[in-house]
PDB file of C-alpha atoms in Angstrom:
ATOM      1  CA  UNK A 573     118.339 143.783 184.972  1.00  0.00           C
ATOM      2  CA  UNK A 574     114.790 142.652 184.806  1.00  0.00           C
ATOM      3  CA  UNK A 575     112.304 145.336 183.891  1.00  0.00           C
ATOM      4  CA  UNK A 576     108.769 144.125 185.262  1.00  0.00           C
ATOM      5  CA  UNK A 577     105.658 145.521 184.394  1.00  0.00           C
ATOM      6  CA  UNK A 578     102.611 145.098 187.071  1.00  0.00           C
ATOM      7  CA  UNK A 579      99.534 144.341 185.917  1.00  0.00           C
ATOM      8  CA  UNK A 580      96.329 144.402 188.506  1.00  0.00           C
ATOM      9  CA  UNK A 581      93.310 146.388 189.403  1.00  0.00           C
ATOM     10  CA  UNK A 582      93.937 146.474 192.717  1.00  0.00           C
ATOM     11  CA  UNK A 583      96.235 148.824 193.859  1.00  0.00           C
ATOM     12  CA  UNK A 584      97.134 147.112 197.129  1.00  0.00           C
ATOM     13  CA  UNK A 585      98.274 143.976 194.757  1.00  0.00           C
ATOM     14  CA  UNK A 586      99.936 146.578 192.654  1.00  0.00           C
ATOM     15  CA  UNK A 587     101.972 147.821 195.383  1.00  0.00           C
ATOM     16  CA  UNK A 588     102.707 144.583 197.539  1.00  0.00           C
ATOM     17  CA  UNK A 589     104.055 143.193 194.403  1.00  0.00           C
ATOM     18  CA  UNK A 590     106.114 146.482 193.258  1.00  0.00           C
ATOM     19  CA  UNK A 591     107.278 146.404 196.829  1.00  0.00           C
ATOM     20  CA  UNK A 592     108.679 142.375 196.538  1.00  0.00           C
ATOM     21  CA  UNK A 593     109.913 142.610 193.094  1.00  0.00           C
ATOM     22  CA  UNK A 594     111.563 146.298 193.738  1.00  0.00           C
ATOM     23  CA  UNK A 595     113.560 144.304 196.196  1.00  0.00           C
ATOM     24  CA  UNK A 596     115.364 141.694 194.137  1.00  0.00           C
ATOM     25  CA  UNK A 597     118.336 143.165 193.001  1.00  0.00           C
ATOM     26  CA  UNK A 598     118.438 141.673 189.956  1.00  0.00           C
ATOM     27  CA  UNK A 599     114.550 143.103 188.827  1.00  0.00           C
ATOM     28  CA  UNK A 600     113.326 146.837 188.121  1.00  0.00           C
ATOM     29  CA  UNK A 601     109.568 147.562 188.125  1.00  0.00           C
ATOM     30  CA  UNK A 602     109.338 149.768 185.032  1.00  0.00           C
ATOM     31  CA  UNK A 603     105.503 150.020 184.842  1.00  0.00           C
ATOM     32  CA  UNK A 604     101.719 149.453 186.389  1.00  0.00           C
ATOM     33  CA  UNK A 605      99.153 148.887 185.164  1.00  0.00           C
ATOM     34  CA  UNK A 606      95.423 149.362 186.278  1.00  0.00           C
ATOM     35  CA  UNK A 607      93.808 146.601 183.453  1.00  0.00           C
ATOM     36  CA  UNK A 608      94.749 144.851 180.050  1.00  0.00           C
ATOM     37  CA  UNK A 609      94.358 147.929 177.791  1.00  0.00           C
ATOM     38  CA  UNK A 610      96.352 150.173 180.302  1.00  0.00           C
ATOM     39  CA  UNK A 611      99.014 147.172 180.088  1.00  0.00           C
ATOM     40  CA  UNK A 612      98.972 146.675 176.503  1.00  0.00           C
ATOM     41  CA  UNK A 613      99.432 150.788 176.122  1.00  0.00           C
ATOM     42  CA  UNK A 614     102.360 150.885 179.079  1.00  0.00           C
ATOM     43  CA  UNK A 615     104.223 147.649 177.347  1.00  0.00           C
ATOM     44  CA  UNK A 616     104.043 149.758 174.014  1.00  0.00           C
ATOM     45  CA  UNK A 617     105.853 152.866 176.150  1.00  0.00           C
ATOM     46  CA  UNK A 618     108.528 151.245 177.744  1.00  0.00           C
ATOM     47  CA  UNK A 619     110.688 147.984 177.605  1.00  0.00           C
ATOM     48  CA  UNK A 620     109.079 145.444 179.263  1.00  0.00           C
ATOM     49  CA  UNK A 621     110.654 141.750 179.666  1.00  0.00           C
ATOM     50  CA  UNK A 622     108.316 140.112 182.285  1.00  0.00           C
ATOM     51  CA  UNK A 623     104.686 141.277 183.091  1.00  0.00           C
ATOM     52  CA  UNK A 624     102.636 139.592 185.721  1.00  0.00           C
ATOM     53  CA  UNK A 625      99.115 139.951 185.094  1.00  0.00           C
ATOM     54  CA  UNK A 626      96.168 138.991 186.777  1.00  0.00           C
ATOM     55  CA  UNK A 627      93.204 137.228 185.486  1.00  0.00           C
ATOM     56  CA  UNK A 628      90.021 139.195 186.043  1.00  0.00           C
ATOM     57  CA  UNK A 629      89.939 142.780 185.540  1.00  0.00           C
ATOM     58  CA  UNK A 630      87.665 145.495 183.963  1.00  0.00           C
ATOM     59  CA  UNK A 631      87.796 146.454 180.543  1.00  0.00           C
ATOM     60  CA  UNK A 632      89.778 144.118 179.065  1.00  0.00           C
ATOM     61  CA  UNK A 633      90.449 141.028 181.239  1.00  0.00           C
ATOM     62  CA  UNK A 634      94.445 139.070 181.672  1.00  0.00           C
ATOM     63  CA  UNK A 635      93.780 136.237 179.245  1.00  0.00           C
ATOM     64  CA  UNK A 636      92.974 138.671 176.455  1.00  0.00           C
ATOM     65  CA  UNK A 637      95.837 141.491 177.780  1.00  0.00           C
ATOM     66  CA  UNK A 638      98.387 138.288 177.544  1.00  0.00           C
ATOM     67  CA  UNK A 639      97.563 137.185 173.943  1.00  0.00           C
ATOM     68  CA  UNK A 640      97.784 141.276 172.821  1.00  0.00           C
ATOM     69  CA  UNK A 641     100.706 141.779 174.848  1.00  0.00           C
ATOM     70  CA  UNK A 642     102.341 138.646 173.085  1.00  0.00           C
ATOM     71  CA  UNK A 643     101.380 139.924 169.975  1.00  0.00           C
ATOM     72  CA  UNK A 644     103.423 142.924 170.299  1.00  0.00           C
ATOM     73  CA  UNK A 645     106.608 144.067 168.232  1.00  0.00           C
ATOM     74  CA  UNK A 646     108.544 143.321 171.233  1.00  0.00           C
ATOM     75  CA  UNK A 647     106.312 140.627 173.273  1.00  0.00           C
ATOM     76  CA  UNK A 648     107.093 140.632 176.908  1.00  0.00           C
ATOM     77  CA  UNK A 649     106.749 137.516 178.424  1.00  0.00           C
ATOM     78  CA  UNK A 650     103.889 136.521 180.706  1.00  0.00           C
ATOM     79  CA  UNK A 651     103.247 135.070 184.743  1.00  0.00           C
ATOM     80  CA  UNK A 652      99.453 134.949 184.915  1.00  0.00           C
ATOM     81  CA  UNK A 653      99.242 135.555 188.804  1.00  0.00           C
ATOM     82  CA  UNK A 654      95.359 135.231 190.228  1.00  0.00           C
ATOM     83  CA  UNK A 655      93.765 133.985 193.015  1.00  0.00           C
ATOM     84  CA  UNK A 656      91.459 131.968 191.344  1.00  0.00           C
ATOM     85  CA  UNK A 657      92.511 128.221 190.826  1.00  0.00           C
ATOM     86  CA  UNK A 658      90.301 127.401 187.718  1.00  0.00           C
ATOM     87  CA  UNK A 659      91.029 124.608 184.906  1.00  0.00           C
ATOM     88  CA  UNK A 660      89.769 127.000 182.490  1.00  0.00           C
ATOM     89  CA  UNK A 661      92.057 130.024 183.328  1.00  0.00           C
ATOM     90  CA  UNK A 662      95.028 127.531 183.440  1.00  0.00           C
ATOM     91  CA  UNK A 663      94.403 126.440 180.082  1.00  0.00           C
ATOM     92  CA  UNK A 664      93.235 129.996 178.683  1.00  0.00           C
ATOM     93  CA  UNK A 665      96.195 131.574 179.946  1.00  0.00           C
ATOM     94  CA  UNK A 666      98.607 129.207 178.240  1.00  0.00           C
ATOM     95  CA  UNK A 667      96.685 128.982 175.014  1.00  0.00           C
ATOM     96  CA  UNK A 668      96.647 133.032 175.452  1.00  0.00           C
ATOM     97  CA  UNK A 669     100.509 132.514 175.282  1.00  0.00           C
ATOM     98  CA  UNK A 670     101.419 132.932 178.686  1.00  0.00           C
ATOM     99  CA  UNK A 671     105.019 131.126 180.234  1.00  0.00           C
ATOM    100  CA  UNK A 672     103.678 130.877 183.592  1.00  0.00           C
ATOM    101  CA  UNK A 673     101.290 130.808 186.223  1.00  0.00           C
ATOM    102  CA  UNK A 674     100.725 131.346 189.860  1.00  0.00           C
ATOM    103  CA  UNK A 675      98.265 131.821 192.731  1.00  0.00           C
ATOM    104  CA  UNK A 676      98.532 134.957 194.238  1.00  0.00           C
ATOM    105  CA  UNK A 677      99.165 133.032 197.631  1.00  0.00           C
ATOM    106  CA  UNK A 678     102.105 131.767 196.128  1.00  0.00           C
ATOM    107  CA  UNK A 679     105.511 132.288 198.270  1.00  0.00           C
ATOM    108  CA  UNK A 680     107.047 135.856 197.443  1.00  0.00           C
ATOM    109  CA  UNK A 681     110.416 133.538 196.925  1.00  0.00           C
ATOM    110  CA  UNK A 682     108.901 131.245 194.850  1.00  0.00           C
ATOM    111  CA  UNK A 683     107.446 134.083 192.900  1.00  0.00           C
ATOM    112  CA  UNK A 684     110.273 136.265 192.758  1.00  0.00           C
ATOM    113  CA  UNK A 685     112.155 132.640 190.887  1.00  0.00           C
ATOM    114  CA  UNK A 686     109.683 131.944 188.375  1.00  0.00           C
ATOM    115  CA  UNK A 687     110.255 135.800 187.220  1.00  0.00           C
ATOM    116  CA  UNK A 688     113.814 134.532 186.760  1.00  0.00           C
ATOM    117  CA  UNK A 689     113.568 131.677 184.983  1.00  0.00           C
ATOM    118  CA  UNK A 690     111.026 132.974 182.924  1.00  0.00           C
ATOM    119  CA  UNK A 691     113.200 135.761 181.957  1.00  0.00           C
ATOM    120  CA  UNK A 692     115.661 133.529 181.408  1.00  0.00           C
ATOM    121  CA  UNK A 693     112.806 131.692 178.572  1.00  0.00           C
ATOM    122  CA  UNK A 694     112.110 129.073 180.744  1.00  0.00           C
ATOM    123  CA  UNK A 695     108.310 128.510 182.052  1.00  0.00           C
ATOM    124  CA  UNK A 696     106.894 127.902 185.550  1.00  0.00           C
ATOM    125  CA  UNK A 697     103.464 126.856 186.874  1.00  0.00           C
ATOM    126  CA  UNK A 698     102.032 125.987 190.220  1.00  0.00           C
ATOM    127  CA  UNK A 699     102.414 122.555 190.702  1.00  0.00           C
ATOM    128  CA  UNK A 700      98.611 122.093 191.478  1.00  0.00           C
ATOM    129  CA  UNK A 701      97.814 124.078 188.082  1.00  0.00           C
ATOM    130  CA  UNK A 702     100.177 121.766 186.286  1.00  0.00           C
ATOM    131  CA  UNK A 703      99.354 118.570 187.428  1.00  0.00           C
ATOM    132  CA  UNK A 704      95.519 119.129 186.512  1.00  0.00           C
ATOM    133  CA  UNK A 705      95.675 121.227 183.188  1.00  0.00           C
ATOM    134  CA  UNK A 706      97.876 117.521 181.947  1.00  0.00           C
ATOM    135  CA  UNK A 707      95.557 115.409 183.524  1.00  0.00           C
ATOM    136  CA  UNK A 708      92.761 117.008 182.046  1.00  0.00           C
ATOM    137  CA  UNK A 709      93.412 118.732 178.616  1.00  0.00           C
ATOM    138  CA  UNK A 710      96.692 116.542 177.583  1.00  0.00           C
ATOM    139  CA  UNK A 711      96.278 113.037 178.996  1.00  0.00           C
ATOM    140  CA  UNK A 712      94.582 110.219 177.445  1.00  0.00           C
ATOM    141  CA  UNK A 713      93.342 112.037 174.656  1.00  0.00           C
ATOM    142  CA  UNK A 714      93.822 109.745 170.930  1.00  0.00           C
ATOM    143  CA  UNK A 715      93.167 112.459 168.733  1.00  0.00           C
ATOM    144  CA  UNK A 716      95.135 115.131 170.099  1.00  0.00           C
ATOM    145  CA  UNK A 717      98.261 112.819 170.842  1.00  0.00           C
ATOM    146  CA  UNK A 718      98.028 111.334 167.338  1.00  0.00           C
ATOM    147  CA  UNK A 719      98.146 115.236 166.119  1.00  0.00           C
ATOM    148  CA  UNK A 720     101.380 115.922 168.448  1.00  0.00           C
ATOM    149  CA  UNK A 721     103.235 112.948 167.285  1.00  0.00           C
ATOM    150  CA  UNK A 722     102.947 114.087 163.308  1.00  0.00           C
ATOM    151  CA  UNK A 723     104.434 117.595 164.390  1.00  0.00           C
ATOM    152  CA  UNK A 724     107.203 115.794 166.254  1.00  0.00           C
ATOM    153  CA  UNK A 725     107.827 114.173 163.400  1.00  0.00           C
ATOM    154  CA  UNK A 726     109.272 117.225 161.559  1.00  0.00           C
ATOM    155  CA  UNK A 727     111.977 117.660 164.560  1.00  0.00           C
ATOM    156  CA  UNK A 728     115.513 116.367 164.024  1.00  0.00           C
ATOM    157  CA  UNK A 729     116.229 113.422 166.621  1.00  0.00           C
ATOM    158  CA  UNK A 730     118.597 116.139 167.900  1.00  0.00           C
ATOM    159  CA  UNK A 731     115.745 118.862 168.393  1.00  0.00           C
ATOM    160  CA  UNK A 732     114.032 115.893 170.061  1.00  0.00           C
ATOM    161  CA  UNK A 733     116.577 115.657 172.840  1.00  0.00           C
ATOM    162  CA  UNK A 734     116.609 119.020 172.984  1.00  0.00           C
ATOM    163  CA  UNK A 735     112.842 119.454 173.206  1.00  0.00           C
ATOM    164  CA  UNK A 736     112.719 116.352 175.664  1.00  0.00           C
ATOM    165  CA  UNK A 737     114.979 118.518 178.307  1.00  0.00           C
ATOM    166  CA  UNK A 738     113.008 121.631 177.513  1.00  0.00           C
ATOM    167  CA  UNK A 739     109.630 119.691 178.501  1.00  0.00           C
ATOM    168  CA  UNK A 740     111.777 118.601 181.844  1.00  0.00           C
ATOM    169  CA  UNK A 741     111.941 122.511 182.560  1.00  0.00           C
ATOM    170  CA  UNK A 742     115.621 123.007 181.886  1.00  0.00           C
ATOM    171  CA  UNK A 743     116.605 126.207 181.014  1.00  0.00           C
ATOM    172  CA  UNK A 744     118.820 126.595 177.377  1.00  0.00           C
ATOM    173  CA  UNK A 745     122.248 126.874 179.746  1.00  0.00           C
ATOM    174  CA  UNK A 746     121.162 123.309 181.343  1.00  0.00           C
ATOM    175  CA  UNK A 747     119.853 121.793 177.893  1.00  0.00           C
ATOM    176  CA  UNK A 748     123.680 122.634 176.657  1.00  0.00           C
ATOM    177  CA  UNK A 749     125.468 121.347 179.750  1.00  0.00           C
ATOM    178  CA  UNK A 750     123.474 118.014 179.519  1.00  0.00           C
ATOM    179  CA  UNK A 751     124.252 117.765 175.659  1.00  0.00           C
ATOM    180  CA  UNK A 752     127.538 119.024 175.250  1.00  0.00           C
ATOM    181  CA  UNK A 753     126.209 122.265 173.105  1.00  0.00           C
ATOM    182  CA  UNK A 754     126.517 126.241 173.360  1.00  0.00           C
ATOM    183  CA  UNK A 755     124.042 128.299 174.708  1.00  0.00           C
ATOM    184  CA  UNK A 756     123.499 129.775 171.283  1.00  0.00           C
ATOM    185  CA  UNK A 757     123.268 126.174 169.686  1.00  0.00           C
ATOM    186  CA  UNK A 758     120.087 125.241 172.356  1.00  0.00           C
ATOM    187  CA  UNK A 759     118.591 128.838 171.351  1.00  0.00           C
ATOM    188  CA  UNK A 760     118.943 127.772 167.689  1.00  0.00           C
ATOM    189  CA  UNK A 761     117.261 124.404 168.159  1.00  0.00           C
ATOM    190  CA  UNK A 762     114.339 125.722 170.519  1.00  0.00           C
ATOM    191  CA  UNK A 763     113.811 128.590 167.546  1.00  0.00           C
ATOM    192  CA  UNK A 764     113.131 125.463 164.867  1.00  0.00           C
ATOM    193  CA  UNK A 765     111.438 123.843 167.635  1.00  0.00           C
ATOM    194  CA  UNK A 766     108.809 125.975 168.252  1.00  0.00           C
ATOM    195  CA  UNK A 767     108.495 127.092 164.399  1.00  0.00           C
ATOM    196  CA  UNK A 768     107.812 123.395 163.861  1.00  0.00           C
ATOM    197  CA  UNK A 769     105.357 123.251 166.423  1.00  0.00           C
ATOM    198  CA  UNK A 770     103.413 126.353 165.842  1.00  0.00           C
ATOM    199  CA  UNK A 771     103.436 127.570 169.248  1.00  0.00           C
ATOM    200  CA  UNK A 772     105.133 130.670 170.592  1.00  0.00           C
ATOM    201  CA  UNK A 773     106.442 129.720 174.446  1.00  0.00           C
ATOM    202  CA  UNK A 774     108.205 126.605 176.060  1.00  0.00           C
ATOM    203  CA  UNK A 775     105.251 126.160 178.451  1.00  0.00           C
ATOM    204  CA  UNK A 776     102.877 125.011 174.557  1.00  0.00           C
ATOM    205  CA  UNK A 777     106.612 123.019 173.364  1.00  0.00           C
ATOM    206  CA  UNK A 778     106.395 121.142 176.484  1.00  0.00           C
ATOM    207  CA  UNK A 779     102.655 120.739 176.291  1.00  0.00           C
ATOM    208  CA  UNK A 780     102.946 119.313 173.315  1.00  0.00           C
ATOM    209  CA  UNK A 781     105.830 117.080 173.820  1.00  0.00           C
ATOM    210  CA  UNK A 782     103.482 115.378 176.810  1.00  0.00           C
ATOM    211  CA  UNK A 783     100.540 115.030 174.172  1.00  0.00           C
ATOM    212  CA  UNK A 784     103.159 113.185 172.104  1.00  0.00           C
ATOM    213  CA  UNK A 785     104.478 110.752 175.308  1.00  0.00           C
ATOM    214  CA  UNK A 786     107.603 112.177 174.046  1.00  0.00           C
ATOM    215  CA  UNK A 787     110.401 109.961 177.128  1.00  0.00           C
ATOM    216  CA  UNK A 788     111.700 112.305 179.084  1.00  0.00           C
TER     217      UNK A 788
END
């Protein structure tokens, strides 16, 4: 079971989303939360795997809730869901540490799936987020693919197949099925992966494995 945490200052968000996710069977709402330093406090009191948080609320806004509530003892991971389409919060939110994000707008399936495969450690943006924060922040930049090649370097070839399928969006089950390893073996790898990276989710691997050209 997926314990969910809801994270929005609007309660009629709050409850439209408690409302889809309470019907998946395979997802629990466990807490709400009015704004990042009520979420940060309710992650602390109970076991939280996946919160979605939006962007823009008083006190202490999403972007800095995410990179507190990843800094946690036990980190839950992070859909930024917002109705604002912004570079800027794309970018932030990611940086902030966060596996994926959505528009608010976004289909209740397609919403309910990405908390699965996040769950599940994989990572899932809007297409129209994704296709702009690469153009913009990780395409045709020198300096910053010259920097993402020498941490690649420090990767086993096999952590580079590995890391090649993660930046495809596979999840660790598909990664073994495609190179004839366990589960636990992928897990392994993406551990050393992202150690040797520096960065804490797939969404920042995969990031950087685009900086790099790695082929995919």
């Amino acid at each position: 079971m997926i314990r969910a945490m809801i994270v929005d200052d609007d309660a009629l968000v709050r409850l439209g989303l408690t409302d889809l996710l309470d019907g998946d069977p395979g997802i629990q709402v466990v807490a709400q939360a009015v704004d990042g330093l009520d979420a940060v406090e309710q992650a602390g009191a109970h076991r939280v795997d996946v919160a979605l948080v939006d962007v823009r609320m008083p006190r202490l806004d999403g972007i800095t809730a995410t990179a507190r509530l990843r800094a946690l003892p036990h980190p839950p991971k992070v859909i930024t869901l917002t109705t604002f389409d912004l570079d800027e919060y794309v970018y932030n939110a990611l940086a902030a540490g966060a596996d994926g994000f959505l528009l608010k707008d976004t289909d209740p399936a397609e919403i309910l799936r990405a908390v699965h495969l996040v769950a599940a450690g994989s990572a899932m943006l809007h297409p129209a987020a994704a296709r702009r924060l690469i153009d913009r922040y990780h395409a045709g930049n020198q300096p910053k693919a010259t920097a993402a090649r020498a941490l690649l370097e420090q990767l086993t070839p096999r952590e580079l197949d590995v890391l090649a399928l993660l930046a495809q969006g596979e999840t660790n089950a598909d990664i073994g099925t495609r190179l004839a390893m366990r589960e636990s073996t992928v897990k392994a790898h993406v551990s050393r992966i992202f150690t040797a990276l520096g960065v804490t989710n797939r969404v920042q691997a995969a990031l950087l494995a685009r900086d790099a050209e790695l082929p995919t």
